Amino acid sequence: MEPGRVVEFSTDEATWMSLDVSPDGQHIVFDLMGDIYRIPMSGGQAEQLTDGIAFDTHPRYSPDGKYVLFTSDASGEEDLYYVDVQDTSEITQITKGGNTRYTNAVWTPDGKYVVASKGGLTPKLWLIHKEGGSGTALIGEPQNLKIIDPAITPDGRYIYYSQRSGAWDYNAQLPQYQIGVYDREDGSTDRVTSRYGSAFTPTISHDGKWMVYGSRYEDQTGLVLRDMETGDERWLAYPVQRDDQESIATMGVLPGMTFTPDNKNLLTSYNGKIYKINIASGKETEIPFEADVHLEMGPEVFFKYPVSD
């Protein structure tokens, strides 16, 4: 389908922005209204990396910094793609859904594979080569187990993820999600949280020492910091923004987050802005951006309705 309309405007804020940082710490990529953008680490004018009427989300830098992985419905269903950051006309499609959905993908540390959630209402964890192919199911049972938001440890051995029983519930009683872990060496799984407010969207530091995840306390959502060696936890930021526990959470229970390459700060988004949160002090610093949005949309559709005289 060719675009039939274009909407253009400038903005310095957006909702539900998943983001990632380049391995050299020089740039941040994020999604905004279905396209992928890039800004300098210090903030500034955003460069648009993808365009068109497709809805592109959840950007993730490859370990060598050459590509950005993302989910897109350009094929008519949600598949995985990556774009060359030096030549954005070079976009590679990894998966071809075949009436299924791929979401929340991340790279393996060697840059050869991606790990993603694959499926409908209760997706499972899959490993897929970056050049495509049918992939390998990592966790397939039980059938009603929903697995999203994968995060891989730096050594590539463990994959953490958000898990719940069933797809979703209206007016749900907490907890809904907990964090699980899959061991790639022996295929075993385990649950590593038991929070009443749920635990979701795990994010691992580049040195493997820290994990940040979302949880709800009372009627608001915050970010919890866990020491991976001792298991000690504390609130890193509270409150942040709403979570998506009471829906299908097709873009994750929270937007994608990341640690800076030096592991001293977490980069995340809430209240329409991008923030850097210091791990030691919890101090938040806004990273400002300005995006000139060029939003291509399909043509308007008109229907004729016969009216009897």
mmCIF file of N, CA and C in Angstrom, residues 136-225:
data_model
loop_
_atom_site.group_PDB
_atom_site.id
_atom_site.type_symbol
_atom_site.label_atom_id
_atom_site.label_comp_id
_atom_site.label_asym_id
_atom_site.label_seq_id
_atom_site.Cartn_x
_atom_site.Cartn_y
_atom_site.Cartn_z
ATOM 1 N N THR A 136 14.624 -21.683 16.347
ATOM 2 C CA THR A 136 14.582 -22.772 17.314
ATOM 3 C C THR A 136 13.769 -22.346 18.522
ATOM 4 N N ALA A 137 12.797 -23.159 18.897
ATOM 5 C CA ALA A 137 12.005 -22.875 20.093
ATOM 6 C C ALA A 137 12.846 -23.166 21.332
ATOM 7 N N LEU A 138 12.967 -22.191 22.219
ATOM 8 C CA LEU A 138 13.709 -22.384 23.459
ATOM 9 C C LEU A 138 12.790 -22.848 24.578
ATOM 10 N N ILE A 139 11.628 -22.229 24.679
ATOM 11 C CA ILE A 139 10.626 -22.618 25.667
ATOM 12 C C ILE A 139 9.301 -22.773 24.931
ATOM 13 N N GLY A 140 8.720 -23.957 24.967
ATOM 14 C CA GLY A 140 7.470 -24.189 24.256
ATOM 15 C C GLY A 140 6.299 -24.566 25.141
ATOM 16 N N GLU A 141 6.585 -24.993 26.365
ATOM 17 C CA GLU A 141 5.539 -25.454 27.273
ATOM 18 C C GLU A 141 5.706 -24.792 28.638
ATOM 19 N N PRO A 142 4.615 -24.707 29.430
ATOM 20 C CA PRO A 142 3.246 -25.111 29.112
ATOM 21 C C PRO A 142 2.584 -24.170 28.108
ATOM 22 N N GLN A 143 1.515 -24.631 27.493
ATOM 23 C CA GLN A 143 0.877 -23.888 26.425
ATOM 24 C C GLN A 143 0.361 -22.533 26.883
ATOM 25 N N ASN A 144 -0.123 -22.441 28.131
ATOM 26 C CA ASN A 144 -0.720 -21.184 28.595
ATOM 27 C C ASN A 144 0.303 -20.211 29.165
ATOM 28 N N LEU A 145 1.598 -20.554 29.109
ATOM 29 C CA LEU A 145 2.637 -19.662 29.626
ATOM 30 C C LEU A 145 2.969 -18.597 28.592
ATOM 31 N N LYS A 146 2.862 -17.345 28.993
ATOM 32 C CA LYS A 146 3.189 -16.217 28.118
ATOM 33 C C LYS A 146 4.578 -15.705 28.475
ATOM 34 N N ILE A 147 5.463 -15.552 27.471
ATOM 35 C CA ILE A 147 6.841 -15.121 27.696
ATOM 36 C C ILE A 147 7.158 -13.953 26.768
ATOM 37 N N ILE A 148 7.499 -12.811 27.346
ATOM 38 C CA ILE A 148 7.852 -11.625 26.568
ATOM 39 C C ILE A 148 9.038 -10.923 27.231
ATOM 40 N N ASP A 149 9.513 -9.847 26.622
ATOM 41 C CA ASP A 149 10.568 -8.989 27.195
ATOM 42 C C ASP A 149 11.880 -9.727 27.482
ATOM 43 N N PRO A 150 12.451 -10.477 26.539
ATOM 44 C CA PRO A 150 13.701 -11.179 26.833
ATOM 45 C C PRO A 150 14.876 -10.223 27.040
ATOM 46 N N ALA A 151 15.798 -10.633 27.900
ATOM 47 C CA ALA A 151 17.047 -9.896 28.150
ATOM 48 C C ALA A 151 18.143 -10.921 28.373
ATOM 49 N N ILE A 152 19.270 -10.778 27.683
ATOM 50 C CA ILE A 152 20.335 -11.779 27.700
ATOM 51 C C ILE A 152 21.521 -11.275 28.516
ATOM 52 N N THR A 153 22.096 -12.162 29.320
ATOM 53 C CA THR A 153 23.283 -11.790 30.083
ATOM 54 C C THR A 153 24.484 -11.637 29.146
ATOM 55 N N PRO A 154 25.501 -10.868 29.556
ATOM 56 C CA PRO A 154 26.642 -10.592 28.665
ATOM 57 C C PRO A 154 27.378 -11.838 28.180
ATOM 58 N N ASP A 155 27.383 -12.908 28.982
ATOM 59 C CA ASP A 155 28.056 -14.134 28.550
ATOM 60 C C ASP A 155 27.188 -14.976 27.621
ATOM 61 N N GLY A 156 25.946 -14.544 27.393
ATOM 62 C CA GLY A 156 25.052 -15.230 26.480
ATOM 63 C C GLY A 156 24.384 -16.470 27.038
ATOM 64 N N ARG A 157 24.668 -16.822 28.288
ATOM 65 C CA ARG A 157 24.147 -18.084 28.824
ATOM 66 C C ARG A 157 22.687 -17.978 29.269
ATOM 67 N N TYR A 158 22.354 -16.898 29.977
ATOM 68 C CA TYR A 158 21.020 -16.810 30.578
ATOM 69 C C TYR A 158 20.148 -15.794 29.845
ATOM 70 N N ILE A 159 18.870 -16.143 29.703
ATOM 71 C CA ILE A 159 17.887 -15.228 29.133
ATOM 72 C C ILE A 159 16.808 -14.992 30.182
ATOM 73 N N TYR A 160 16.688 -13.758 30.626
ATOM 74 C CA TYR A 160 15.627 -13.377 31.558
ATOM 75 C C TYR A 160 14.432 -12.873 30.760
ATOM 76 N N TYR A 161 13.247 -12.973 31.340
ATOM 77 C CA TYR A 161 12.043 -12.598 30.601
ATOM 78 C C TYR A 161 10.877 -12.365 31.566
ATOM 79 N N SER A 162 9.840 -11.691 31.066
ATOM 80 C CA SER A 162 8.578 -11.545 31.790
ATOM 81 C C SER A 162 7.709 -12.756 31.476
ATOM 82 N N GLN A 163 7.084 -13.330 32.514
ATOM 83 C CA GLN A 163 6.218 -14.481 32.279
ATOM 84 C C GLN A 163 4.922 -14.347 33.071
ATOM 85 N N ARG A 164 3.867 -14.917 32.523
ATOM 86 C CA ARG A 164 2.592 -14.979 33.224
ATOM 87 C C ARG A 164 1.791 -16.159 32.684
ATOM 88 N N SER A 165 0.772 -16.531 33.415
ATOM 89 C CA SER A 165 -0.121 -17.596 32.985
ATOM 90 C C SER A 165 -1.302 -16.981 32.255
ATOM 91 N N GLY A 166 -1.481 -17.357 30.991
ATOM 92 C CA GLY A 166 -2.569 -16.803 30.199
ATOM 93 C C GLY A 166 -2.181 -15.493 29.551
ATOM 94 N N ALA A 167 -3.065 -15.002 28.687
ATOM 95 C CA ALA A 167 -2.753 -13.820 27.888
ATOM 96 C C ALA A 167 -2.908 -12.529 28.670
ATOM 97 N N TRP A 168 -4.088 -12.329 29.281
ATOM 98 C CA TRP A 168 -4.361 -11.094 30.013
ATOM 99 C C TRP A 168 -5.734 -11.198 30.651
ATOM 100 N N ASP A 169 -6.036 -10.286 31.582
ATOM 101 C CA ASP A 169 -7.325 -10.264 32.265
ATOM 102 C C ASP A 169 -7.770 -8.826 32.479
ATOM 103 N N TYR A 170 -9.074 -8.596 32.361
ATOM 104 C CA TYR A 170 -9.647 -7.330 32.794
ATOM 105 C C TYR A 170 -9.678 -7.289 34.322
ATOM 106 N N ASN A 171 -9.470 -6.081 34.879
ATOM 107 C CA ASN A 171 -9.563 -5.895 36.334
ATOM 108 C C ASN A 171 -8.776 -6.983 37.069
ATOM 109 N N ALA A 172 -7.569 -7.206 36.610
ATOM 110 C CA ALA A 172 -6.761 -8.316 37.103
ATOM 111 C C ALA A 172 -6.310 -8.091 38.542
ATOM 112 N N GLN A 173 -6.199 -9.171 39.274
ATOM 113 C CA GLN A 173 -5.652 -9.147 40.618
ATOM 114 C C GLN A 173 -4.149 -9.415 40.541
ATOM 115 N N LEU A 174 -3.376 -8.612 41.243
ATOM 116 C CA LEU A 174 -1.929 -8.808 41.265
ATOM 117 C C LEU A 174 -1.564 -9.991 42.157
ATOM 118 N N PRO A 175 -0.425 -10.638 41.868
ATOM 119 C CA PRO A 175 0.506 -10.344 40.775
ATOM 120 C C PRO A 175 0.058 -10.968 39.459
ATOM 121 N N GLN A 176 0.490 -10.357 38.362
ATOM 122 C CA GLN A 176 0.206 -10.852 37.025
ATOM 123 C C GLN A 176 1.458 -11.446 36.368
ATOM 124 N N TYR A 177 2.583 -10.768 36.513
ATOM 125 C CA TYR A 177 3.846 -11.207 35.900
ATOM 126 C C TYR A 177 4.904 -11.457 36.971
ATOM 127 N N GLN A 178 5.810 -12.372 36.672
ATOM 128 C CA GLN A 178 7.052 -12.519 37.415
ATOM 129 C C GLN A 178 8.180 -12.690 36.399
ATOM 130 N N ILE A 179 9.413 -12.586 36.858
ATOM 131 C CA ILE A 179 10.561 -12.737 35.962
ATOM 132 C C ILE A 179 11.080 -14.166 36.035
ATOM 133 N N GLY A 180 11.246 -14.750 34.865
ATOM 134 C CA GLY A 180 11.821 -16.084 34.762
ATOM 135 C C GLY A 180 13.187 -16.022 34.100
ATOM 136 N N VAL A 181 13.895 -17.141 34.123
ATOM 137 C CA VAL A 181 15.211 -17.205 33.495
ATOM 138 C C VAL A 181 15.368 -18.566 32.818
ATOM 139 N N TYR A 182 15.976 -18.545 31.646
ATOM 140 C CA TYR A 182 16.245 -19.753 30.860
ATOM 141 C C TYR A 182 17.748 -19.929 30.745
ATOM 142 N N ASP A 183 18.237 -21.138 31.026
ATOM 143 C CA ASP A 183 19.657 -21.467 30.933
ATOM 144 C C ASP A 183 19.908 -22.116 29.575
ATOM 145 N N ARG A 184 20.677 -21.458 28.712
ATOM 146 C CA ARG A 184 20.924 -21.975 27.364
ATOM 147 C C ARG A 184 21.827 -23.203 27.356
ATOM 148 N N GLU A 185 22.535 -23.459 28.451
ATOM 149 C CA GLU A 185 23.417 -24.628 28.488
ATOM 150 C C GLU A 185 22.655 -25.922 28.750
ATOM 151 N N ASP A 186 21.705 -25.887 29.688
ATOM 152 C CA ASP A 186 21.006 -27.134 30.023
ATOM 153 C C ASP A 186 19.509 -27.088 29.743
ATOM 154 N N GLY A 187 18.999 -25.937 29.264
ATOM 155 C CA GLY A 187 17.589 -25.841 28.914
ATOM 156 C C GLY A 187 16.644 -25.701 30.086
ATOM 157 N N SER A 188 17.168 -25.514 31.294
ATOM 158 C CA SER A 188 16.310 -25.399 32.471
ATOM 159 C C SER A 188 15.739 -23.990 32.598
ATOM 160 N N THR A 189 14.635 -23.876 33.314
ATOM 161 C CA THR A 189 14.018 -22.583 33.589
ATOM 162 C C THR A 189 13.788 -22.441 35.085
ATOM 163 N N ASP A 190 13.666 -21.196 35.524
ATOM 164 C CA ASP A 190 13.409 -20.926 36.937
ATOM 165 C C ASP A 190 12.706 -19.584 37.046
ATOM 166 N N ARG A 191 12.004 -19.376 38.131
ATOM 167 C CA ARG A 191 11.399 -18.077 38.420
ATOM 168 C C ARG A 191 12.243 -17.386 39.472
ATOM 169 N N VAL A 192 12.570 -16.104 39.263
ATOM 170 C CA VAL A 192 13.533 -15.436 40.140
ATOM 171 C C VAL A 192 12.923 -14.284 40.927
ATOM 172 N N THR A 193 11.628 -14.037 40.800
ATOM 173 C CA THR A 193 10.957 -13.004 41.590
ATOM 174 C C THR A 193 9.643 -13.553 42.125
ATOM 175 N N SER A 194 9.130 -12.877 43.149
ATOM 176 C CA SER A 194 7.822 -13.231 43.718
ATOM 177 C C SER A 194 7.169 -11.980 44.303
ATOM 178 N N ARG A 195 7.181 -10.900 43.547
ATOM 179 C CA ARG A 195 6.662 -9.627 44.042
ATOM 180 C C ARG A 195 5.153 -9.561 43.870
ATOM 181 N N TYR A 196 4.481 -9.032 44.899
ATOM 182 C CA TYR A 196 3.028 -8.888 44.829
ATOM 183 C C TYR A 196 2.622 -7.938 43.707
ATOM 184 N N GLY A 197 3.396 -6.885 43.482
ATOM 185 C CA GLY A 197 3.088 -5.919 42.430
ATOM 186 C C GLY A 197 3.531 -6.356 41.057
ATOM 187 N N SER A 198 3.899 -7.617 40.913
ATOM 188 C CA SER A 198 4.424 -8.203 39.686
ATOM 189 C C SER A 198 5.871 -7.763 39.451
ATOM 190 N N ALA A 199 6.527 -8.439 38.521
ATOM 191 C CA ALA A 199 7.892 -8.096 38.104
ATOM 192 C C ALA A 199 7.978 -8.352 36.610
ATOM 193 N N PHE A 200 8.514 -7.366 35.870
ATOM 194 C CA PHE A 200 8.454 -7.457 34.408
ATOM 195 C C PHE A 200 9.515 -6.580 33.760
ATOM 196 N N THR A 201 9.724 -6.833 32.473
ATOM 197 C CA THR A 201 10.673 -6.096 31.630
ATOM 198 C C THR A 201 12.070 -6.052 32.251
ATOM 199 N N PRO A 202 12.700 -7.221 32.449
ATOM 200 C CA PRO A 202 14.056 -7.231 32.995
ATOM 201 C C PRO A 202 15.054 -6.600 32.026
ATOM 202 N N THR A 203 16.011 -5.870 32.602
ATOM 203 C CA THR A 203 17.063 -5.208 31.824
ATOM 204 C C THR A 203 18.389 -5.462 32.530
ATOM 205 N N ILE A 204 19.346 -6.057 31.837
ATOM 206 C CA ILE A 204 20.602 -6.489 32.440
ATOM 207 C C ILE A 204 21.719 -5.515 32.075
ATOM 208 N N SER A 205 22.567 -5.168 33.055
ATOM 209 C CA SER A 205 23.709 -4.301 32.768
ATOM 210 C C SER A 205 24.724 -5.042 31.909
ATOM 211 N N HIS A 206 25.589 -4.288 31.245
ATOM 212 C CA HIS A 206 26.550 -4.873 30.306
ATOM 213 C C HIS A 206 27.637 -5.688 30.998
ATOM 214 N N ASP A 207 27.822 -5.478 32.305
ATOM 215 C CA ASP A 207 28.778 -6.290 33.057
ATOM 216 C C ASP A 207 28.092 -7.416 33.826
ATOM 217 N N GLY A 208 26.774 -7.504 33.709
ATOM 218 C CA GLY A 208 26.023 -8.567 34.354
ATOM 219 C C GLY A 208 25.814 -8.397 35.844
ATOM 220 N N LYS A 209 26.186 -7.246 36.410
ATOM 221 C CA LYS A 209 26.099 -7.061 37.858
ATOM 222 C C LYS A 209 24.727 -6.583 38.322
ATOM 223 N N TRP A 210 23.966 -5.963 37.435
ATOM 224 C CA TRP A 210 22.700 -5.348 37.836
ATOM 225 C C TRP A 210 21.555 -5.802 36.935
ATOM 226 N N MET A 211 20.381 -5.843 37.524
ATOM 227 C CA MET A 211 19.157 -6.000 36.750
ATOM 228 C C MET A 211 18.160 -4.954 37.229
ATOM 229 N N VAL A 212 17.535 -4.285 36.285
ATOM 230 C CA VAL A 212 16.429 -3.377 36.584
ATOM 231 C C VAL A 212 15.166 -3.986 36.002
ATOM 232 N N TYR A 213 14.087 -3.918 36.751
ATOM 233 C CA TYR A 213 12.808 -4.388 36.234
ATOM 234 C C TYR A 213 11.677 -3.535 36.801
ATOM 235 N N GLY A 214 10.522 -3.627 36.182
ATOM 236 C CA GLY A 214 9.372 -2.864 36.620
ATOM 237 C C GLY A 214 8.535 -3.637 37.619
ATOM 238 N N SER A 215 7.867 -2.900 38.516
ATOM 239 C CA SER A 215 6.937 -3.494 39.468
ATOM 240 C C SER A 215 5.936 -2.426 39.885
ATOM 241 N N ARG A 216 4.773 -2.860 40.293
ATOM 242 C CA ARG A 216 3.746 -1.914 40.722
ATOM 243 C C ARG A 216 3.666 -1.897 42.248
ATOM 244 N N TYR A 217 3.568 -0.695 42.804
ATOM 245 C CA TYR A 217 3.356 -0.519 44.237
ATOM 246 C C TYR A 217 2.173 0.407 44.414
ATOM 247 N N GLU A 218 1.187 -0.056 45.192
ATOM 248 C CA GLU A 218 -0.073 0.657 45.312
ATOM 249 C C GLU A 218 -0.651 0.861 43.912
ATOM 250 N N ASP A 219 -0.844 2.103 43.476
ATOM 251 C CA ASP A 219 -1.485 2.298 42.164
ATOM 252 C C ASP A 219 -0.526 2.838 41.111
ATOM 253 N N GLN A 220 0.797 2.752 41.364
ATOM 254 C CA GLN A 220 1.760 3.282 40.406
ATOM 255 C C GLN A 220 2.897 2.286 40.178
ATOM 256 N N THR A 221 3.613 2.519 39.087
ATOM 257 C CA THR A 221 4.681 1.608 38.672
ATOM 258 C C THR A 221 6.038 2.266 38.853
ATOM 259 N N GLY A 222 7.012 1.502 39.314
ATOM 260 C CA GLY A 222 8.366 2.004 39.468
ATOM 261 C C GLY A 222 9.380 1.009 38.942
ATOM 262 N N LEU A 223 10.654 1.365 39.084
ATOM 263 C CA LEU A 223 11.759 0.523 38.628
ATOM 264 C C LEU A 223 12.559 0.030 39.830
ATOM 265 N N VAL A 224 12.782 -1.270 39.877
ATOM 266 C CA VAL A 224 13.519 -1.914 40.961
ATOM 267 C C VAL A 224 14.922 -2.267 40.468
ATOM 268 N N LEU A 225 15.932 -2.007 41.298
ATOM 269 C CA LEU A 225 17.321 -2.354 40.989
ATOM 270 C C LEU A 225 17.727 -3.563 41.818
#
